[in-house]
Short mmCIF file of C-alpha atoms and ligand atoms in Angstrom, two decimals:
data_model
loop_
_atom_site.label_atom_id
_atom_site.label_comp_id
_atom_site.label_asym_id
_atom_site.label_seq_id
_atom_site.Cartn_x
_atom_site.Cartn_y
_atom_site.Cartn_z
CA UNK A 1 3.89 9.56 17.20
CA UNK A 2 6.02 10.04 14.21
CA UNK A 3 8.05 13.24 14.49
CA UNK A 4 6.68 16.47 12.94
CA UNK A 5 2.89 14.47 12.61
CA UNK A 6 0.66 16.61 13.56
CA UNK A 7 -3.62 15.67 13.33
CA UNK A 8 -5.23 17.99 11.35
CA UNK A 9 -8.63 18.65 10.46
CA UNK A 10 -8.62 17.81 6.08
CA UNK A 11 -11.48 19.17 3.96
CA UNK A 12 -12.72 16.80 1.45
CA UNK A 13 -11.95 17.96 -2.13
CA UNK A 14 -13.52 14.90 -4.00
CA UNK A 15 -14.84 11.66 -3.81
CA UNK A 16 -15.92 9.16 -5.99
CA UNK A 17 -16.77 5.48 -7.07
CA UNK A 18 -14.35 4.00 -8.76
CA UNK A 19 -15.88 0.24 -9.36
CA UNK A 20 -18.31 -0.99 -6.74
CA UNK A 21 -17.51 -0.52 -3.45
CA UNK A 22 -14.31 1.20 -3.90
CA UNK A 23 -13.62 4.57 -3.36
CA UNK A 24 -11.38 7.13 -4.37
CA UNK A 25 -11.42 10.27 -1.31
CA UNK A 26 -9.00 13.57 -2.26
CA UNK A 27 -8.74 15.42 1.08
CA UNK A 28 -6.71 18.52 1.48
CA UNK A 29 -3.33 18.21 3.40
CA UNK A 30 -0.84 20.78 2.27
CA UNK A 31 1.33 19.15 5.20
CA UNK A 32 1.10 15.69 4.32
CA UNK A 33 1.70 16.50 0.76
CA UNK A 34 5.50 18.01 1.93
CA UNK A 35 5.97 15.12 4.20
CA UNK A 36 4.84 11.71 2.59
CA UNK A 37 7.22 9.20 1.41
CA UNK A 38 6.08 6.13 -0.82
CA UNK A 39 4.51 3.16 1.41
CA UNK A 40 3.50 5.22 4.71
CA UNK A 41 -0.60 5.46 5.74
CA UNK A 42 -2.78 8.02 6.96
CA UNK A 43 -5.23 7.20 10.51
CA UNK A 44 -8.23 8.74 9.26
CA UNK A 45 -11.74 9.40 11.19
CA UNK A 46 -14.91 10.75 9.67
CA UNK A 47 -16.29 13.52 12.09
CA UNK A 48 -15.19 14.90 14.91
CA UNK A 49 -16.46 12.79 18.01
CA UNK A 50 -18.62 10.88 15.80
CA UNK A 51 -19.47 7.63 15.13
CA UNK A 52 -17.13 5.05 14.67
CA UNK A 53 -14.73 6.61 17.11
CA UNK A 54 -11.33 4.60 16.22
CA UNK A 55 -9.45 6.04 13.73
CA UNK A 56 -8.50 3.59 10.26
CA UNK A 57 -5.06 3.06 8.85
CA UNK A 58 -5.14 4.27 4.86
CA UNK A 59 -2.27 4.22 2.64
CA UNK A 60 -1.63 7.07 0.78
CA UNK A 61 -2.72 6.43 -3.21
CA UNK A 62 -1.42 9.65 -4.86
CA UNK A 63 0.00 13.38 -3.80
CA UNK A 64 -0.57 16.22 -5.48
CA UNK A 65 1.37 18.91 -4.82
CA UNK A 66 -0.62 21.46 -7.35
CA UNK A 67 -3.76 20.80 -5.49
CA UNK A 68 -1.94 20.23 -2.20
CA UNK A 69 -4.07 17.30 -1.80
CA UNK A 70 -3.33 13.29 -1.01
CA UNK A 71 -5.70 10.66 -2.76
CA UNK A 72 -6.64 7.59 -0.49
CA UNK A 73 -8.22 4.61 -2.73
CA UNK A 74 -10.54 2.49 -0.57
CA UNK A 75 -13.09 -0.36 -0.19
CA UNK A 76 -15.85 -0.45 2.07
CA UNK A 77 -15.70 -3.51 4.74
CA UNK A 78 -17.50 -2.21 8.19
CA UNK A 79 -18.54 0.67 9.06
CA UNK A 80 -15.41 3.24 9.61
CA UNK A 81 -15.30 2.41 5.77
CA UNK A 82 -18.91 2.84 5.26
CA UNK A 83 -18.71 6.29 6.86
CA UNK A 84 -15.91 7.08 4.44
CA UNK A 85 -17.82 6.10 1.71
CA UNK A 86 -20.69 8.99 2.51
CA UNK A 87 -18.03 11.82 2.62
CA UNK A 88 -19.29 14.81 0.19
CA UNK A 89 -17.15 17.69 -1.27
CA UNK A 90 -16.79 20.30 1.60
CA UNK A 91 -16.76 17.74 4.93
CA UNK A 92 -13.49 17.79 6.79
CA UNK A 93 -12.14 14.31 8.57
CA UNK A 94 -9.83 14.05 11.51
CA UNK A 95 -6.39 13.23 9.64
CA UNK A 96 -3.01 11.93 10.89
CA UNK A 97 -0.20 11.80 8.47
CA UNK A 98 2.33 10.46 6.84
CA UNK A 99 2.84 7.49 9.30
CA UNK A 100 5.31 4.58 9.38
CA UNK A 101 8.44 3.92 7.78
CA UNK A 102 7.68 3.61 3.81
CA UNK A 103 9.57 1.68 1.54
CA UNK A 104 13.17 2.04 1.11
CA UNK A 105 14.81 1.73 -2.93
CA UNK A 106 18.02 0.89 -2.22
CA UNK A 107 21.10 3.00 -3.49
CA UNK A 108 22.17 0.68 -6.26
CA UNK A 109 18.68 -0.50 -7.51
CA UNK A 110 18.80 -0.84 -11.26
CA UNK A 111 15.64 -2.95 -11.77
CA UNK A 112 12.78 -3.45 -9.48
CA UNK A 113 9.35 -5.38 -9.52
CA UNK A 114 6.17 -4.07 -8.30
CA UNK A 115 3.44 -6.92 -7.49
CA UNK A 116 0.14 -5.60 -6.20
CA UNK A 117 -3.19 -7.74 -5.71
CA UNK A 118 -6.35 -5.71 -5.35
CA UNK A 119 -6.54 -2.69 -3.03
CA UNK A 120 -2.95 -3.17 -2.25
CA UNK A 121 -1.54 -1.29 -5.32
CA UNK A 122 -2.83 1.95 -3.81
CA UNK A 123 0.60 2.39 -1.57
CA UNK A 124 2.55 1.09 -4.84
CA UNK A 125 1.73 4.31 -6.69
CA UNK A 126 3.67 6.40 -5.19
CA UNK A 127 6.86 3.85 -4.88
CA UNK A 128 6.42 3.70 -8.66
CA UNK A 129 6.68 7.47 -9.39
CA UNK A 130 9.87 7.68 -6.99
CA UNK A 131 11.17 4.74 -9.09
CA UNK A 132 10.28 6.55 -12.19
CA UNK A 133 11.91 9.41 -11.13
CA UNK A 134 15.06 7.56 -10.21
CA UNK A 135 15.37 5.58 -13.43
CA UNK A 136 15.19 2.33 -12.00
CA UNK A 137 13.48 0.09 -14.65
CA UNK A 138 10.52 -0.79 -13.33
CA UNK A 139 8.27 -4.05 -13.69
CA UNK A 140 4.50 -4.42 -12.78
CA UNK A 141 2.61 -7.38 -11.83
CA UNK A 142 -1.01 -7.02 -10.50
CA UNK A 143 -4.17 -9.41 -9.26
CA UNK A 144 -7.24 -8.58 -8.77
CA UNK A 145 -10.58 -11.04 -8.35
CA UNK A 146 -11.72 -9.56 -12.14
CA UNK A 147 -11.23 -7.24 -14.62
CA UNK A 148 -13.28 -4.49 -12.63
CA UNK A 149 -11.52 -4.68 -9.64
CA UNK A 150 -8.12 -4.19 -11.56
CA UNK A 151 -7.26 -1.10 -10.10
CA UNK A 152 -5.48 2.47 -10.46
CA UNK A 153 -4.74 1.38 -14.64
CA UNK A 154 -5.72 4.99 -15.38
CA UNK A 155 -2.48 5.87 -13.24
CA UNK A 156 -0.34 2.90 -14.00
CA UNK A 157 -0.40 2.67 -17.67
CA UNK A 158 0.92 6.05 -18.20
CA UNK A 159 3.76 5.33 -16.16
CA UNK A 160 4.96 2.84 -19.68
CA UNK A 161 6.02 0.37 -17.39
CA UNK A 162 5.80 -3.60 -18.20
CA UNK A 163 3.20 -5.11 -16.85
CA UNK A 164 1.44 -8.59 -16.22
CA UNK A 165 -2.50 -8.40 -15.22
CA UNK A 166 -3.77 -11.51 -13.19
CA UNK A 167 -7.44 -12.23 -12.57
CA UNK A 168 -9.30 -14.80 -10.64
CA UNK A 169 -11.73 -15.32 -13.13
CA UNK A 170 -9.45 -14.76 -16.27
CA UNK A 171 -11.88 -11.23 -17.11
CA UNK A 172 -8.40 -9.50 -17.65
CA UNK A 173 -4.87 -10.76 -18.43
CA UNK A 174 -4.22 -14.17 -17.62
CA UNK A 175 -6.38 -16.25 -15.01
CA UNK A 176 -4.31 -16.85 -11.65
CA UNK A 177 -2.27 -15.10 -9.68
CA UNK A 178 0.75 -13.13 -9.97
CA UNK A 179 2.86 -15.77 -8.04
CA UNK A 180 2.11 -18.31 -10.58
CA UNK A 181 4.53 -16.86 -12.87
CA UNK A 182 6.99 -15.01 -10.41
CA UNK A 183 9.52 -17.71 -10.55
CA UNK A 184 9.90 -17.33 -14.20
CA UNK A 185 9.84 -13.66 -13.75
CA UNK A 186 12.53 -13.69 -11.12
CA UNK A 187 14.29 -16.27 -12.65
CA UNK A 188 15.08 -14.03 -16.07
CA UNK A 189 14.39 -10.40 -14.73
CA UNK A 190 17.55 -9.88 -12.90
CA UNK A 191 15.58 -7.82 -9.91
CA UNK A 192 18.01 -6.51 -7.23
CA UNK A 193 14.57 -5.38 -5.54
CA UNK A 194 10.98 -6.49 -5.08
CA UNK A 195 8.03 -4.85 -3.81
CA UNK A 196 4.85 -5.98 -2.60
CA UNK A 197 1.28 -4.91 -1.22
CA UNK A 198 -1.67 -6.95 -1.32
CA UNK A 199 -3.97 -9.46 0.71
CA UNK A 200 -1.61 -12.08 3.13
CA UNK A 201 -1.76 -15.00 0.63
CA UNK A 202 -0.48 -12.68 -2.18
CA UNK A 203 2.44 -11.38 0.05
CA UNK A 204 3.26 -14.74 1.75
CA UNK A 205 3.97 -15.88 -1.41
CA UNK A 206 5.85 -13.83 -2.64
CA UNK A 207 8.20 -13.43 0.27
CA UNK A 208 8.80 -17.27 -0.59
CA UNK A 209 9.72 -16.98 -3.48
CA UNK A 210 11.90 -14.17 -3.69
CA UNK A 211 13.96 -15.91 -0.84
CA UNK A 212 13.86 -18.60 -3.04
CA UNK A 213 15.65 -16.61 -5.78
CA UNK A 214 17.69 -15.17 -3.09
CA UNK A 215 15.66 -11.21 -4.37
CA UNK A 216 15.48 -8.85 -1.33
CA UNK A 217 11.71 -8.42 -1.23
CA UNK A 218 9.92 -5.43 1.05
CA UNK A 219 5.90 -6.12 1.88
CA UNK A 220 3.55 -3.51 3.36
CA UNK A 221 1.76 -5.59 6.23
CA UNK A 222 -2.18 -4.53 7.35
CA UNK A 223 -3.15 -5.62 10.69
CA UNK A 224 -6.03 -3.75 12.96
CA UNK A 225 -4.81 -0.69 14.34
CA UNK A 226 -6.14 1.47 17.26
CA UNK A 227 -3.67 4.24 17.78
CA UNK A 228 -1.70 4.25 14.42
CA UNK A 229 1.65 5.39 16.18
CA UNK A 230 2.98 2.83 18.73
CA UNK A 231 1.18 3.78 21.43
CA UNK A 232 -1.51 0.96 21.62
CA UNK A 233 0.25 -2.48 20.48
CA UNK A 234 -2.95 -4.03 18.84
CA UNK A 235 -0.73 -4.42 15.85
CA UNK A 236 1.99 -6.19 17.01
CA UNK A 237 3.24 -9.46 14.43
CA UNK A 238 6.42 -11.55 15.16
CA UNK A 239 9.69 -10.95 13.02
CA UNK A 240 13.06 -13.00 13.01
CA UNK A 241 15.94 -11.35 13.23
CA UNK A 242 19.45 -12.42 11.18
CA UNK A 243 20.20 -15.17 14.24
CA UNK A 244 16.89 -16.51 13.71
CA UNK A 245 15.24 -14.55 17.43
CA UNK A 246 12.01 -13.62 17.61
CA UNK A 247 10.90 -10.45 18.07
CA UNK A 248 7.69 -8.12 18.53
CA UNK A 249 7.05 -5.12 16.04
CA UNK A 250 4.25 -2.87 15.99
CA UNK A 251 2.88 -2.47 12.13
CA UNK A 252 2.02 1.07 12.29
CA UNK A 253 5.19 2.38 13.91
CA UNK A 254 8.18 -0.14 12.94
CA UNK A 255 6.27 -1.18 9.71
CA UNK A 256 3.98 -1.30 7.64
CA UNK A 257 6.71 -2.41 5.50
CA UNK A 258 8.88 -4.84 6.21
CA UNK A 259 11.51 -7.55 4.77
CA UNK A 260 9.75 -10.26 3.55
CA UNK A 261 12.49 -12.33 5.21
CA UNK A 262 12.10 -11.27 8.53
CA UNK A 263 7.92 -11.76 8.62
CA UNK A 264 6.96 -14.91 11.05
CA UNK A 265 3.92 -16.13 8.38
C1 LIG B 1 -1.11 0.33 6.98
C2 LIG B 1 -2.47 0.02 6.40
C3 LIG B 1 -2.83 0.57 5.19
C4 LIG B 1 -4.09 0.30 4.65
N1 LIG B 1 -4.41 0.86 3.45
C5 LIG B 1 -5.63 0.65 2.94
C6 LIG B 1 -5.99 1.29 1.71
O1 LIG B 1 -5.20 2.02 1.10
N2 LIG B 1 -7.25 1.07 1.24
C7 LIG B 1 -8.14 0.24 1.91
O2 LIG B 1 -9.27 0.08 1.43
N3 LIG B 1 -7.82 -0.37 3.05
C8 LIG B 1 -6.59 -0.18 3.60
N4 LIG B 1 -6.26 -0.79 4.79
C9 LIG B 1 -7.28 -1.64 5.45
C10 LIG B 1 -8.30 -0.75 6.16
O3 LIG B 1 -7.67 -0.08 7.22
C11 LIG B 1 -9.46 -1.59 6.69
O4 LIG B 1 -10.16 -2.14 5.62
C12 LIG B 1 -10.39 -0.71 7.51
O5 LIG B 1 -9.76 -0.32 8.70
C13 LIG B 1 -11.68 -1.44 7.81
O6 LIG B 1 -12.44 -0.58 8.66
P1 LIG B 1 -14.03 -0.75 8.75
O7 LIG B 1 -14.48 0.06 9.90
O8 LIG B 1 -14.65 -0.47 7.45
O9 LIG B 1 -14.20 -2.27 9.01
P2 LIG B 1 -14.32 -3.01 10.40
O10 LIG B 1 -15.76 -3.06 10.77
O11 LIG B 1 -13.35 -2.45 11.38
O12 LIG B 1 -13.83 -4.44 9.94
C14 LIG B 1 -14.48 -5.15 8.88
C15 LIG B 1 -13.52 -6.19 8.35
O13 LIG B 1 -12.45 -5.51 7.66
C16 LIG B 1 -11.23 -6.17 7.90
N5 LIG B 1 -10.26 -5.22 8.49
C17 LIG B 1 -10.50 -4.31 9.45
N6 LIG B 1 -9.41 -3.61 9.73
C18 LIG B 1 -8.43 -4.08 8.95
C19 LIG B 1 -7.06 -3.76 8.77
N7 LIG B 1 -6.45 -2.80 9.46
N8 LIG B 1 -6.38 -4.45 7.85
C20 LIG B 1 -6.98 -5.42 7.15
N9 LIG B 1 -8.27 -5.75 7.26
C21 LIG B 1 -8.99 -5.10 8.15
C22 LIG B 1 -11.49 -7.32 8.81
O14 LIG B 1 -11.61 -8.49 8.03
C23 LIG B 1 -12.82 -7.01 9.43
O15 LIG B 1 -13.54 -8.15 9.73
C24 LIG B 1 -5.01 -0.55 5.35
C25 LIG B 1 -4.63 -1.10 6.56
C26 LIG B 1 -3.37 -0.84 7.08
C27 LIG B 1 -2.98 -1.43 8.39
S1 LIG B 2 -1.97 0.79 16.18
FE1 LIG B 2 -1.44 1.38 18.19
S2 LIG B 2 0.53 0.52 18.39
FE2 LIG B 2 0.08 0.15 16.33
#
């Protein structure tokens, strides 16, 4: 387990619908809220002993340290998420966090890029703040399937940060996806960093391209986890090392971020 995690039992301080199917759950976790670095995930499990019994990997939307609460945005898929999804005020849920590594900003970052698609920019809020914070000039470019489903703008536009919205259906911003236009992006934005969250096309694509344009590029994998610290390796995925070697990593304890350059697509 990651040092100093400890599971706790976190009471339930809101929950809402934020577009159909998607959530937004504000549990509190005085803990978490001292520990949590941009890009790690909570394992979260409604009820004690209850139904479903594993555990699901959450990143970690928003901390606030006022309310000494941490946000998790989510969609419902089965039913782990479906039992999220019936939380009220007042319930408490069995909560391990902050897990993994997180994103790293590098030192000398002067300009970074942000690209999100869908759920993905929840873990992205957080990097964004701590890039606020640092001055880095900052860059936004997010998908979504339509102009409902463009997510977290309430938090995003506030930050002033320029930013391209991509739909499927062309509902809001332009129709496409952000990796239509990344290669002009890259190609005049000058970014010594690039991060990205989103569904596997989304981040395949843009690890190609920014090793195209020779731009370090960090991606925040998902993969089905049991354990959510390294004991379990159900979500192992193949990396390359510099001399081109295969190797094993486990998502929720190496990862979930990664070089984009290392990831065996
Ligand atoms: C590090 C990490 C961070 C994540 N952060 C978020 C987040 O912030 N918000 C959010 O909504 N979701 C996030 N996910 C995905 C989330 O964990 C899954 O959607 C969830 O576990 C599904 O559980 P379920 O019981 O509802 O669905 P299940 O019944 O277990 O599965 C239903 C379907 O969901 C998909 N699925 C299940 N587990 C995963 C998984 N781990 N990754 C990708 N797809 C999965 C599969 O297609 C599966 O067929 C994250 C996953 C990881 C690994
Ligand atoms: S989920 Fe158990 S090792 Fe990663």
């Amino acid at each position: 387990m990651n040092k100093g995690v400890e599971p706790i039992k976190a009471q339930v301080l809101d929950i809402f619908e934020v577009t159909e199917g998607i959530y937004e759950l504000e549990l509190q976790a005085p803990a978490v809220v001292e520990q949590a670095r941009p890009g790690q995930f909570a394992m979260l499990r409604t009820g004690s002993g209850g139904k479903p019994y594993l555990a699901r990997p959450m990143g970690i939307y928003d901390v606030n340290p006022k309310r000494s609460s941490i946000s998790i945005l989510f969609e419902v898929h089965g039913a782990g998420t479906q039992a999220m999804a019936q939380l009220q005020p007042g319930n408490t849920v069995d909560l391990l966090a902050p897990l993994g590594n997180g994103f790293a900003v590098a030192e000398d970052t002067r300009r970074a890029l942000v690209i999100g698609g869908g759920i993905g920019v929840a873990p992205l809020y957080p990097l964004l703040c701590q890039l606020r914070r640092q001055d880095v000039e900052t860059e936004i470019m997010l998908g979504a399937q339509c102009g409902e489903r463009m997510l977290a703008l309430e938090r995003l536009v506030p930050l002033g940060m320029v930013t391209r919205l991509y739909t499927d259906n062309g509902t809001m911003g332009k129709q496409g996806y952000p990796t239509d236009d990344l290669p002009e992006v890259l190609r005049y934005g000058r970014f010594d960093q690039v991060f990205c969250c989103g569904p596997m096309p989304l981040m395949r694509g843009v690890a190609r391209i920014c090793g195209d344009y020779r731009t370090p590029c960090q991606v925040s994998l998902e993969e089905r986890m049991g354990c959510g610290f390294g004991i379990c390796v159900c979500c192992v995925v193949d990396v390359r090392d510099a001399e081109g070697n295969i190797a094993k990593k486990r998502v929720c304890y190496d990862g979930p971020v990664f070089d984009g350059q290392e990831v065996v697509w």
